[in-house]
CSV table of C-alpha atoms and ligand atoms in Angstrom, one decimal:
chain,number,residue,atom,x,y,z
A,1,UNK,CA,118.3,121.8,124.9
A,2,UNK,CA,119.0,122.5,121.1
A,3,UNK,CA,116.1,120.8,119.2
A,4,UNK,CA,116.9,117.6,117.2
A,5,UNK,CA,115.1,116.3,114.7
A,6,UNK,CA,115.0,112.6,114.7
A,7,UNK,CA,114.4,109.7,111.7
A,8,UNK,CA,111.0,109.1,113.4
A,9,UNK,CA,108.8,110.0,116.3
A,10,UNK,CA,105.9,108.3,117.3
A,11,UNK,CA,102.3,109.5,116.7
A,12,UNK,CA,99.9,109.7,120.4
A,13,UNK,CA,96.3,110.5,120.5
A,14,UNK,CA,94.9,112.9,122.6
A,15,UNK,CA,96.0,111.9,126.4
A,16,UNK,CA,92.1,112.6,127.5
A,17,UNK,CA,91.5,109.8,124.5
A,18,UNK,CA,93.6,106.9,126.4
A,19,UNK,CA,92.3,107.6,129.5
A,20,UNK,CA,89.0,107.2,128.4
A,21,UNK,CA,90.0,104.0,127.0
A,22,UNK,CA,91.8,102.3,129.9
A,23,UNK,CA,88.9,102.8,132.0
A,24,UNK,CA,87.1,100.3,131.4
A,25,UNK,CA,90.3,98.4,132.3
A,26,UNK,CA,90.0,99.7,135.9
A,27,UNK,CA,86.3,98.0,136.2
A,28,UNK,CA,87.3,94.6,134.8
A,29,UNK,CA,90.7,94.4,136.5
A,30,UNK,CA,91.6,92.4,133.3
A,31,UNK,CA,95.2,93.5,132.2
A,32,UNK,CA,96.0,90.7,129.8
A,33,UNK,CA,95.3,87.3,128.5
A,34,UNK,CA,92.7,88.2,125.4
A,35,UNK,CA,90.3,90.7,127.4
A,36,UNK,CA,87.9,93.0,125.9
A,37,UNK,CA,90.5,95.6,124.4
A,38,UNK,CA,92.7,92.3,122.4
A,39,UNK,CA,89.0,91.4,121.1
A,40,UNK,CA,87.9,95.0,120.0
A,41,UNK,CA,91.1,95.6,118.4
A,42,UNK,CA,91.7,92.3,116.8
A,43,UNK,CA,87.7,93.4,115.1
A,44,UNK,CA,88.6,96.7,114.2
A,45,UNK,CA,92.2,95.8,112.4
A,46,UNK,CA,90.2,93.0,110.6
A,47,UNK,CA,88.1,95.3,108.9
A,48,UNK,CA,90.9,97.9,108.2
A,49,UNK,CA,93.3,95.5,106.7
A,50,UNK,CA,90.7,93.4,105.2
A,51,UNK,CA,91.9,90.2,105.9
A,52,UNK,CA,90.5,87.0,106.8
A,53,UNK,CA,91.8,86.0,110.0
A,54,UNK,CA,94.2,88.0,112.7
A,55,UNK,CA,96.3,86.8,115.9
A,56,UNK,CA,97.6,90.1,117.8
A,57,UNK,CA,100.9,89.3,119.7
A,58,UNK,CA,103.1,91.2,122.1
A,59,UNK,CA,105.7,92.7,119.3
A,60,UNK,CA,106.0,92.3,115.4
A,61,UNK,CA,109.1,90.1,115.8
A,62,UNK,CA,107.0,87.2,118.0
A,63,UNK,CA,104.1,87.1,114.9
A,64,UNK,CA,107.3,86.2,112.7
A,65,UNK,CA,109.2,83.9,115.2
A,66,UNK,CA,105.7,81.9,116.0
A,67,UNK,CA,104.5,82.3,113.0
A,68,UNK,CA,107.3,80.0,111.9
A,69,UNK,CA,106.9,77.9,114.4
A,70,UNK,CA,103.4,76.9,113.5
A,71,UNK,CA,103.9,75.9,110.3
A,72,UNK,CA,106.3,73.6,111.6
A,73,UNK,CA,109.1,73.6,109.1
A,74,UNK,CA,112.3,72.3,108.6
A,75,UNK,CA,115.5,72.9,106.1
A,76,UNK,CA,115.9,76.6,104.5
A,77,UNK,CA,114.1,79.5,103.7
A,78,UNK,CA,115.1,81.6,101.3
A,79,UNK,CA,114.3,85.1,102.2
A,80,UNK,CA,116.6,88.7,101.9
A,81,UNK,CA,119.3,90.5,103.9
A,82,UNK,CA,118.3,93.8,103.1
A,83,UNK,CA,115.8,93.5,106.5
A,84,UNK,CA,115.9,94.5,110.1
A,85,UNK,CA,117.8,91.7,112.6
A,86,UNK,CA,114.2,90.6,113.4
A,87,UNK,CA,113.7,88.7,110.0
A,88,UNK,CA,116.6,86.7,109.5
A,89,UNK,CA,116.7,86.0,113.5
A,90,UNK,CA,112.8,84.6,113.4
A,91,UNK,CA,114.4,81.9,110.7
A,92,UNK,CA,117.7,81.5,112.9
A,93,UNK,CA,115.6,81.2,115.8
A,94,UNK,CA,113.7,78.1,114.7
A,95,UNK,CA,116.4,76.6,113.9
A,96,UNK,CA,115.9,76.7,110.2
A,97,UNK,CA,118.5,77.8,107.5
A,98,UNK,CA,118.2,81.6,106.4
A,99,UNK,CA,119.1,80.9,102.5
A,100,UNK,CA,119.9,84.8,101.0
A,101,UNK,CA,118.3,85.9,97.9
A,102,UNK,CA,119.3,89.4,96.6
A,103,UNK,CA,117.3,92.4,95.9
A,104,UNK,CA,116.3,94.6,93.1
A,105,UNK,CA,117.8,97.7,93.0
A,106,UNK,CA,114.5,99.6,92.1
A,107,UNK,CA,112.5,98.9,95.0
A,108,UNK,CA,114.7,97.2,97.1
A,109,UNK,CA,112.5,93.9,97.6
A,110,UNK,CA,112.8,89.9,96.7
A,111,UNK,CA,114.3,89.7,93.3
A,112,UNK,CA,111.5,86.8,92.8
A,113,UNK,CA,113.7,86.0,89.4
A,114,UNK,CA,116.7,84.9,91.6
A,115,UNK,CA,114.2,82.6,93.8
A,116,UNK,CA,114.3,79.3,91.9
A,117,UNK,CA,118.4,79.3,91.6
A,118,UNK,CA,118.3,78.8,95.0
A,119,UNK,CA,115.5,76.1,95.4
A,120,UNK,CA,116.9,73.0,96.9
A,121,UNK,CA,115.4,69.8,97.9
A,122,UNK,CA,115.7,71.3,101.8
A,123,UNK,CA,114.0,74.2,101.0
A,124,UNK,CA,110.4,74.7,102.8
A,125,UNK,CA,109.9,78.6,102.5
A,126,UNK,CA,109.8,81.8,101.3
A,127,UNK,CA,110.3,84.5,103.7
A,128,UNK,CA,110.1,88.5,101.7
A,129,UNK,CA,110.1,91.5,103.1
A,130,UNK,CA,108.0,94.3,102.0
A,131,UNK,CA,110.6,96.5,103.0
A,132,UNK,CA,109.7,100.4,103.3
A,133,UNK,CA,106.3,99.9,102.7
A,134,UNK,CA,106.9,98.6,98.9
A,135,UNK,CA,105.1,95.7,98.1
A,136,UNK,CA,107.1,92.5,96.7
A,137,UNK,CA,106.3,90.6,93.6
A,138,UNK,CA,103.5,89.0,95.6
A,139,UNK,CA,102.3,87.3,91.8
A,140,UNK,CA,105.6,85.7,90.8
A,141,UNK,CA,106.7,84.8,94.8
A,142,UNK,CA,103.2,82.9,95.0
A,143,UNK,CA,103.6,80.8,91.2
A,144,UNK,CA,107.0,79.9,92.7
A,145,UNK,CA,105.8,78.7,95.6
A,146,UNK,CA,103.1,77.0,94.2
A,147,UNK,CA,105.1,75.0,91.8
A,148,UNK,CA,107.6,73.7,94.7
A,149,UNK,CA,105.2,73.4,97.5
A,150,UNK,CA,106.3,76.1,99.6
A,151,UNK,CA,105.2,78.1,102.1
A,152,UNK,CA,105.5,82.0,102.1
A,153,UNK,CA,105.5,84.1,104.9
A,154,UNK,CA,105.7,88.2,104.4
A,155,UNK,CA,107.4,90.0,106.7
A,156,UNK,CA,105.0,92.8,106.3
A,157,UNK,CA,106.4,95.2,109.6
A,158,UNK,CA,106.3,97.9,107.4
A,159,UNK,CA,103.1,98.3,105.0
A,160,UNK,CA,100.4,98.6,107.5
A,161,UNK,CA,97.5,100.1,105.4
A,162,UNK,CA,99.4,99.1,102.2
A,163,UNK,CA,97.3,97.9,99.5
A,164,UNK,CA,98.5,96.5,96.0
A,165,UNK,CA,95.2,96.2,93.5
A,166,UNK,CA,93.0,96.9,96.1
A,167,UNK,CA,94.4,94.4,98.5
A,168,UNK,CA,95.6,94.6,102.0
A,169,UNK,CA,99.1,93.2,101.9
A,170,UNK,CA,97.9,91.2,104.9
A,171,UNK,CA,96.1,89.0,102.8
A,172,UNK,CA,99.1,88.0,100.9
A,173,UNK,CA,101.2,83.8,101.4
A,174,UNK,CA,100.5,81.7,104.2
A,175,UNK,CA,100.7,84.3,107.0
A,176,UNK,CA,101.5,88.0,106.6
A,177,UNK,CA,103.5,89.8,109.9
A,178,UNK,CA,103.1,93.1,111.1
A,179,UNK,CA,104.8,94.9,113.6
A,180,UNK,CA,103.1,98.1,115.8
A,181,UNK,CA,106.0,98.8,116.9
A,182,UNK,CA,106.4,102.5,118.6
A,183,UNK,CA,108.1,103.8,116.0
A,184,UNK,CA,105.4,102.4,112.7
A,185,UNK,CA,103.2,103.8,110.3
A,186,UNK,CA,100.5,102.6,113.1
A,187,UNK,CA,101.3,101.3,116.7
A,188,UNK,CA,100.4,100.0,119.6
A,189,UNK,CA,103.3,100.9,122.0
A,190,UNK,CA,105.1,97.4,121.2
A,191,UNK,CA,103.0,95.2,119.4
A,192,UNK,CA,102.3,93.1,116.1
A,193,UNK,CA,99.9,90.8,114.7
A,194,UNK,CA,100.0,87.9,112.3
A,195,UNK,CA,98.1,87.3,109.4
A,196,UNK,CA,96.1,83.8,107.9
A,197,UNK,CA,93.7,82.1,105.8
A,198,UNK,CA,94.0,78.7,107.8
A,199,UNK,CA,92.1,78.6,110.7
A,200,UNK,CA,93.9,75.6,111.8
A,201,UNK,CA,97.4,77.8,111.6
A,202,UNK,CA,95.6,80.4,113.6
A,203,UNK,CA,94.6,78.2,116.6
A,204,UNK,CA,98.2,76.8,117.2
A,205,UNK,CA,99.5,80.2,116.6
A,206,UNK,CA,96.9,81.8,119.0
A,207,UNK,CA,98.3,78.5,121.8
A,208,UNK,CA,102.0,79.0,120.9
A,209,UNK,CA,101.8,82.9,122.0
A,210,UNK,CA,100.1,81.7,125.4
A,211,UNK,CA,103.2,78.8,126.3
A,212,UNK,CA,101.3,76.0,124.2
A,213,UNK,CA,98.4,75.6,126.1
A,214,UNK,CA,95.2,74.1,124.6
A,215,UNK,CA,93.3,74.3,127.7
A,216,UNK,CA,93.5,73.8,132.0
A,217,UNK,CA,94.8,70.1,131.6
A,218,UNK,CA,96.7,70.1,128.3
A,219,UNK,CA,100.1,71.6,126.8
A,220,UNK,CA,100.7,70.1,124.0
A,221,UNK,CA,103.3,72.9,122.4
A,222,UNK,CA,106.7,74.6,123.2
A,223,UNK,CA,105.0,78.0,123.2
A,224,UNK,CA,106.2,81.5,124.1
A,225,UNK,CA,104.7,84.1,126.1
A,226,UNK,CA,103.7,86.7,123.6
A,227,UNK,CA,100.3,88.1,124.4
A,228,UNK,CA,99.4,91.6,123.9
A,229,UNK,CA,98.2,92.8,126.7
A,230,UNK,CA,95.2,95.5,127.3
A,231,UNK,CA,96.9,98.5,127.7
A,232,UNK,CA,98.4,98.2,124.2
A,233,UNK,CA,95.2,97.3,122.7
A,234,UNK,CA,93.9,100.7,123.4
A,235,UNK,CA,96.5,102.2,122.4
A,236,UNK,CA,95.8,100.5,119.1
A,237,UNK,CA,92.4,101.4,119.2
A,238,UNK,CA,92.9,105.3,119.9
A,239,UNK,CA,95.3,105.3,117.3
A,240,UNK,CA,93.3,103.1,114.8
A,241,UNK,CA,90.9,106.1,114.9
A,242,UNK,CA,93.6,108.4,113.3
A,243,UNK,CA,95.3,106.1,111.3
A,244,UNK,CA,94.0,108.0,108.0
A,245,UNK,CA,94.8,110.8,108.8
A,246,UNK,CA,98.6,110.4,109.8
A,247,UNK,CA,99.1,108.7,107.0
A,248,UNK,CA,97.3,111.6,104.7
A,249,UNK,CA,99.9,113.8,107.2
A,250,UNK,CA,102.9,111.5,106.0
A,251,UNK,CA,102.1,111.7,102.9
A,252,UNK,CA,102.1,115.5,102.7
A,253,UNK,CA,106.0,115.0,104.5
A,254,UNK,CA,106.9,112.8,101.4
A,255,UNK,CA,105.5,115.2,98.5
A,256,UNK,CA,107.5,117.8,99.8
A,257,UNK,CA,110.9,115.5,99.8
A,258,UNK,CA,110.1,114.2,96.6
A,259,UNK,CA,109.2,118.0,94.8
A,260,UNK,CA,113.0,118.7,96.5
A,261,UNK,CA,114.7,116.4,95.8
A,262,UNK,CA,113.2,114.6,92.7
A,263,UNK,CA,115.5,114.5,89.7
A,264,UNK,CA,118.8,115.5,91.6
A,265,UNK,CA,121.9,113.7,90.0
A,266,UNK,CA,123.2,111.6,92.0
A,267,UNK,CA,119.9,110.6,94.3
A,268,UNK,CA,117.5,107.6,94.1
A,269,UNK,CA,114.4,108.0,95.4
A,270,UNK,CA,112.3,105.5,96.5
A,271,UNK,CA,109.9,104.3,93.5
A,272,UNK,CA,106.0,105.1,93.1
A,273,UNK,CA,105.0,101.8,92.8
A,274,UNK,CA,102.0,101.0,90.5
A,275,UNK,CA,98.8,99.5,91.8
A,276,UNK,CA,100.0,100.0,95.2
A,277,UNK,CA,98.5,102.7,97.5
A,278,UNK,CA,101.3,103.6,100.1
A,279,UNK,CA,101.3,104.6,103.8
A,280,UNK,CA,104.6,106.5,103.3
A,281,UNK,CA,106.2,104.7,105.8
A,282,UNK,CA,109.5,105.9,105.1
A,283,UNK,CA,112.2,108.1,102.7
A,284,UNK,CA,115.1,106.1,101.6
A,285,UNK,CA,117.5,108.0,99.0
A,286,UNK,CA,120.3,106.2,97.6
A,287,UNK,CA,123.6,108.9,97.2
A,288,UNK,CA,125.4,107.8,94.3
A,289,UNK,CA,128.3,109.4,95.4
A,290,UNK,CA,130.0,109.7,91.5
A,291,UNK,CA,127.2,111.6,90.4
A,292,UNK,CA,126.3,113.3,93.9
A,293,UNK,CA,129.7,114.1,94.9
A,294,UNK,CA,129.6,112.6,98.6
A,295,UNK,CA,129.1,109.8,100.1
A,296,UNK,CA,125.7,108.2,102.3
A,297,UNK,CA,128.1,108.4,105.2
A,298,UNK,CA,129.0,112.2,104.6
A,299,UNK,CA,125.6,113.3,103.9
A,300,UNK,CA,124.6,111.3,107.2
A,301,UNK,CA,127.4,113.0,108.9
A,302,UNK,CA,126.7,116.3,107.6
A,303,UNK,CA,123.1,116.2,108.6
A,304,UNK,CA,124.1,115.3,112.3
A,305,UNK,CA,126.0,118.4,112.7
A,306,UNK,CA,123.2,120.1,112.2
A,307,UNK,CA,121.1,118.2,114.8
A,308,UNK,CA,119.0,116.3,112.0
A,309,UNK,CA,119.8,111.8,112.8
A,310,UNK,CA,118.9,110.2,109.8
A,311,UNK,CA,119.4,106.4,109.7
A,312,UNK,CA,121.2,104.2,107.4
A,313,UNK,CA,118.8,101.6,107.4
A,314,UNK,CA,119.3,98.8,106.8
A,315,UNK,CA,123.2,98.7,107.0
A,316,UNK,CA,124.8,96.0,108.0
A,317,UNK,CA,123.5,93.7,105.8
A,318,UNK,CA,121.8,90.7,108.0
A,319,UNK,CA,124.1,87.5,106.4
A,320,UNK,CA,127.2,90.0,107.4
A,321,UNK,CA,126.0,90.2,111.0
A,322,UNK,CA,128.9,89.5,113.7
A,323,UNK,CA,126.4,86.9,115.4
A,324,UNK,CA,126.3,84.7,112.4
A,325,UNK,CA,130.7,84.1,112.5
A,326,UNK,CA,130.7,84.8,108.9
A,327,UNK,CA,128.5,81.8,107.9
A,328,UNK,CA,127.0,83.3,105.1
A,329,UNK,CA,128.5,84.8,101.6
A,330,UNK,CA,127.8,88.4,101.3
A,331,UNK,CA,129.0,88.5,97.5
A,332,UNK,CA,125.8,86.4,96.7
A,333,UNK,CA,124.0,89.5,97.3
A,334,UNK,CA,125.6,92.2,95.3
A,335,UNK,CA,122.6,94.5,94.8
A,336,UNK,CA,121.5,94.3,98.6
A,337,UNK,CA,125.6,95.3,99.7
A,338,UNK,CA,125.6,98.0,97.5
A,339,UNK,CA,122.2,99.6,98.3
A,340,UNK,CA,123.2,99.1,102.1
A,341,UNK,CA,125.9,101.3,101.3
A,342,UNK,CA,124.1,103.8,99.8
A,343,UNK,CA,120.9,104.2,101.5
A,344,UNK,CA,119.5,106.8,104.4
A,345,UNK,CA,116.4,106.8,105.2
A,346,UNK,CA,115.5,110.7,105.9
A,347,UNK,CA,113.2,112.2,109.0
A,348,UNK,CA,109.8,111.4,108.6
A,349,UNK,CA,106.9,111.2,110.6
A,350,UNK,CA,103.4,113.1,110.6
A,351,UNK,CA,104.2,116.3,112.5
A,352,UNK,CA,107.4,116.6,110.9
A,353,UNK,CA,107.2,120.6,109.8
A,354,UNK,CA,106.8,120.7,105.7
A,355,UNK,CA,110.1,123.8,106.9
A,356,UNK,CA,111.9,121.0,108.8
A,357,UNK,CA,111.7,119.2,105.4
A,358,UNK,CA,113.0,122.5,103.2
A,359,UNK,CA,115.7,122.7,105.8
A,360,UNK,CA,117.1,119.2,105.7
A,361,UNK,CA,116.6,119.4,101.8
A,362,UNK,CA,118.5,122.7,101.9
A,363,UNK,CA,120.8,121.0,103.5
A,364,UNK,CA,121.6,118.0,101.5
A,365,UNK,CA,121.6,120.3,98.2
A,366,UNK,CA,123.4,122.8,99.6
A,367,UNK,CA,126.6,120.0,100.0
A,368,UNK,CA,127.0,120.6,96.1
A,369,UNK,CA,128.0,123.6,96.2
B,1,PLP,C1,111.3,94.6,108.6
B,1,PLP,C2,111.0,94.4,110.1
B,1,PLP,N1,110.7,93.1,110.5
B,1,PLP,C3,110.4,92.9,111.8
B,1,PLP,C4,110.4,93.9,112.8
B,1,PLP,C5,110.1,93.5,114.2
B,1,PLP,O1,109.0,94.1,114.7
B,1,PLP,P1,108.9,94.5,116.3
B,1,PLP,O2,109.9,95.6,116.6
B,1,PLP,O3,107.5,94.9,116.5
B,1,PLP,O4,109.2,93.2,117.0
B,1,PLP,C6,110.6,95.2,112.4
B,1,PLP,C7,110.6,96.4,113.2
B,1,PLP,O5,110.9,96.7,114.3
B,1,PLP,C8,111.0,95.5,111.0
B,1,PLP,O6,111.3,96.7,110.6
C-alpha cells in the first residue's frame, strides 16, 4: 500500500503501558460509572490544567451539550461559525438560538468588538471558541459579559495544555469544554471534560451525564448518558504521562513549517500569540490566491495527488450548514466566509517526520513555479 500521510494521527503509549493500566480493571470488574481510573484521572488533569473543579464525560461534544444544559438557559447565544458542527449543534440541541458573531481575521477567534451589536434582551450567553489552540479575548469576552449578565462558556476542544499569562484556558467563563478526542493534542480514545468554578454547576452536570439521577430513589433531571468509562480513563492517564513531550514533539513539526513557509507571498500563517504558551495543536495557512497564484482548493488538491490529505477545516461555515434550511445569514460573517475559503490546516502530529514536513513544503512552494 503506497504510504499516505494524513492531517493527523493519533499519539499511543507503549502497548505494555495500557496493559499495565487496565489490570487493575480485571480485579475490580468495574468498567464504568466513576471507578478508580475516572477518579485518578479527573486528579491528575486537575493538577495539569490547574483548574478548580473538573467533570470527565464520554466525548468533548457531551461537556458542551450538558454543559448548557446545566446552566439552564434560555433565548440566544451568541457564539462563532468558524467551529466544528459540535459547537453550534450543543446550542441547537438545547433548544437555544445560535446568534453568529464574526471573526478576526488574525487569529481566527470571537471578534469580542462585534459582541455587543448583537446583545439583545433574549440574549443569555456567550459561547467562543478557542479555535486551533489560540486563545480568545478571554479579558474583553468576560467585561462584556459582566456588564449584561451573561454567562460564557469556551468551547475549549482544542487548547488542552494552553495557557494565556500563566493560565490554563480551563479556568476561563462559567465552564470551559474540552474534548480528548482521538485525534487531540491529548486523548482519551473518545472523551472530554468540562470545566467550573461552581460547585453547584458541577453537581447537576456530574447528574445530567448519569440520566439525572441524584441518588437510588430520585431523578430529578432530563439527563444523558455520558460517562466516561474506565478504559478511556487509562488511556488518559498513560497518555497524560507523555503529554509534555508530544507536545515539545509538535512543536518541533510547527518550527519546521513556519522556517518554510514563513514570509511566503501569498500564505498566512497562523499567529504567535502573545502571553499565550501553545500546544501546537494545529497548522492553518490561509492561500491568498492573488498573491499565491492558486487557490486552498488547488493546493489541497495538489497535495492529494501526492498522497498527503490535508483538511480544509473548518469549511462549511456552521450557520451555512444544510441542516439549519438556510436559517441563518452568512453575509453577517464576512471574515469567518472568507477565511473558510481560504484555510487548510496542514499534516501535523508528533511523529510526523521533520522530511515529511520539507516534502509537503516542497510541495506547496514548488506550485510557484
Ligand atoms: C471545536 C470543537 N468543538 C467540539 C468538538 C467535539 O469534541 P468531541 O469530538 O470530543 O465530541 C470538537 C472536536 O471534535 C472540536 O474541534
Amino acid at each position: 500500500m503506497e504510504k499516505k500521510i494524513l492531517v493527523t494521527r493519533s499519539s499511543l503509549p507503549p502497548i505494555e503501558e495500557y496493559i499495565d493500566e487496565i489490570k487493575d480493571i480485571w480485579d475490580s470488574h468495574w468498567l464504568t460509572n466513576m471507578g478508580e481510573k475516572h477518579k485518578a484521572l479527573q486528579n491528575g488533569l486537575k493538577e495539569y490544567l490547574g483548574v478548580e473543579n473538573i467533570d470527565l464525560l464520554t466525548n468533548g461534544h457531551m461537556a458542551l451539550e450538558l454543559s448548557l444544559q446545566a446552566l439552564n438557559l434560555q433565548g440566544e447565544v451568541i457564539t462563532t461559525p468558524f467551529t466544528f458542527a459540535s459547537t453550534t449543534h450543543a446550542i441547537v440541541r438545547n433548544r437555544l438560538t445560535p446568534v453568529f458573531c464574526d471573526i478576526r481575521p488574525d487569529d481566527f477567534t470571537m471578534d469580542a468588538d462585534k459582541i455587543e451589536s448583537l446583545i439583545t434582551d433574549r440574549t443569555c450567553a456567550i459561547m467562543p471558541v478557542h479555535v486551533y489552540g489560540n486563545v480568545c479575548d478571554v479579558e474583553k469576552i468576560q467585561k462584556i459579559a459582566d456588564k449584561y449578565g451573561l454567562k460564557v462558556i469556551y468551547d475549549a476542544a482544542h487548547t488542552f495544555g494552553v495557557k494565556y499569562k500563566g493560565q490554563g484556558t480551563g479556568t476561563f467563563g462559567d465552564v470551559s469544554c474540552f474534548s480528548f478526542h482521538a485525534t487531540k493534542v491529548f486523548h482519551t480514545i473518545e472523551g472530554g471534560a468540562a470545566c467550573f468554578k461552581d460547585e453547584e454547576l458541577g453537581r447537576t452536570l456530574y447528574r445530567l451525564k448519569n440520566f439525572g439521577i441524584k441518588n437510588e430513589e430520585v431523578v430529578d433531571g432530563v439527563g444523558a448518558n455520558a460517562k466516561m468509562n474506565e478504559f478511556q480513563a487509562a488511556m488518559g492517564l498513560c497518555n497524560l504521562r507523555h503529554i509534555d513531550a508530544e507536545i515539545q514533539k509538535r512543536k518541533a513539526v510547527v518550527e519546521r513549517y513556519r522556517e518554510r513557509l514563513n514570509g511566503v507571498e501569498g500564505i498566512q500563517l497562523n499567529p504567535v500569540q502573545e502571553h499565550v504558551m501553545s500546544n501546537y495543536a494545529y497548522f492553518p495557512v490561509i492561500f491568498h490566491e492573488k498573491q499565491f497564484g492558486f487557490t486552498r482548493n488547488e493546493v489541497h488538491d495538489r497535495l492529494a495527488q501526492e498522497n498527503i490529505f490535508s483538511r480544509k477545516y473548518f469549511y462549511p461555515l456552521t450557520n451555512t450548514y444544510d441542516c439549519f434550511h438556510g436559517a441563518y445569514d452568512v453575509s453577517e460573517t464576512p471574515v469567518a466566509l472568507e477565511i473558510s475559503r481560504r484555510v487548510l490546516t496542514l499534516p501535523l502530529y508528533a511523529d510526523l517526520p521533520l522530511e515529511e514536513v520539507d516534502h509537503i513544503c516542497d510541495i506547496i512552494l514548488g506550485m510557484r513555479n
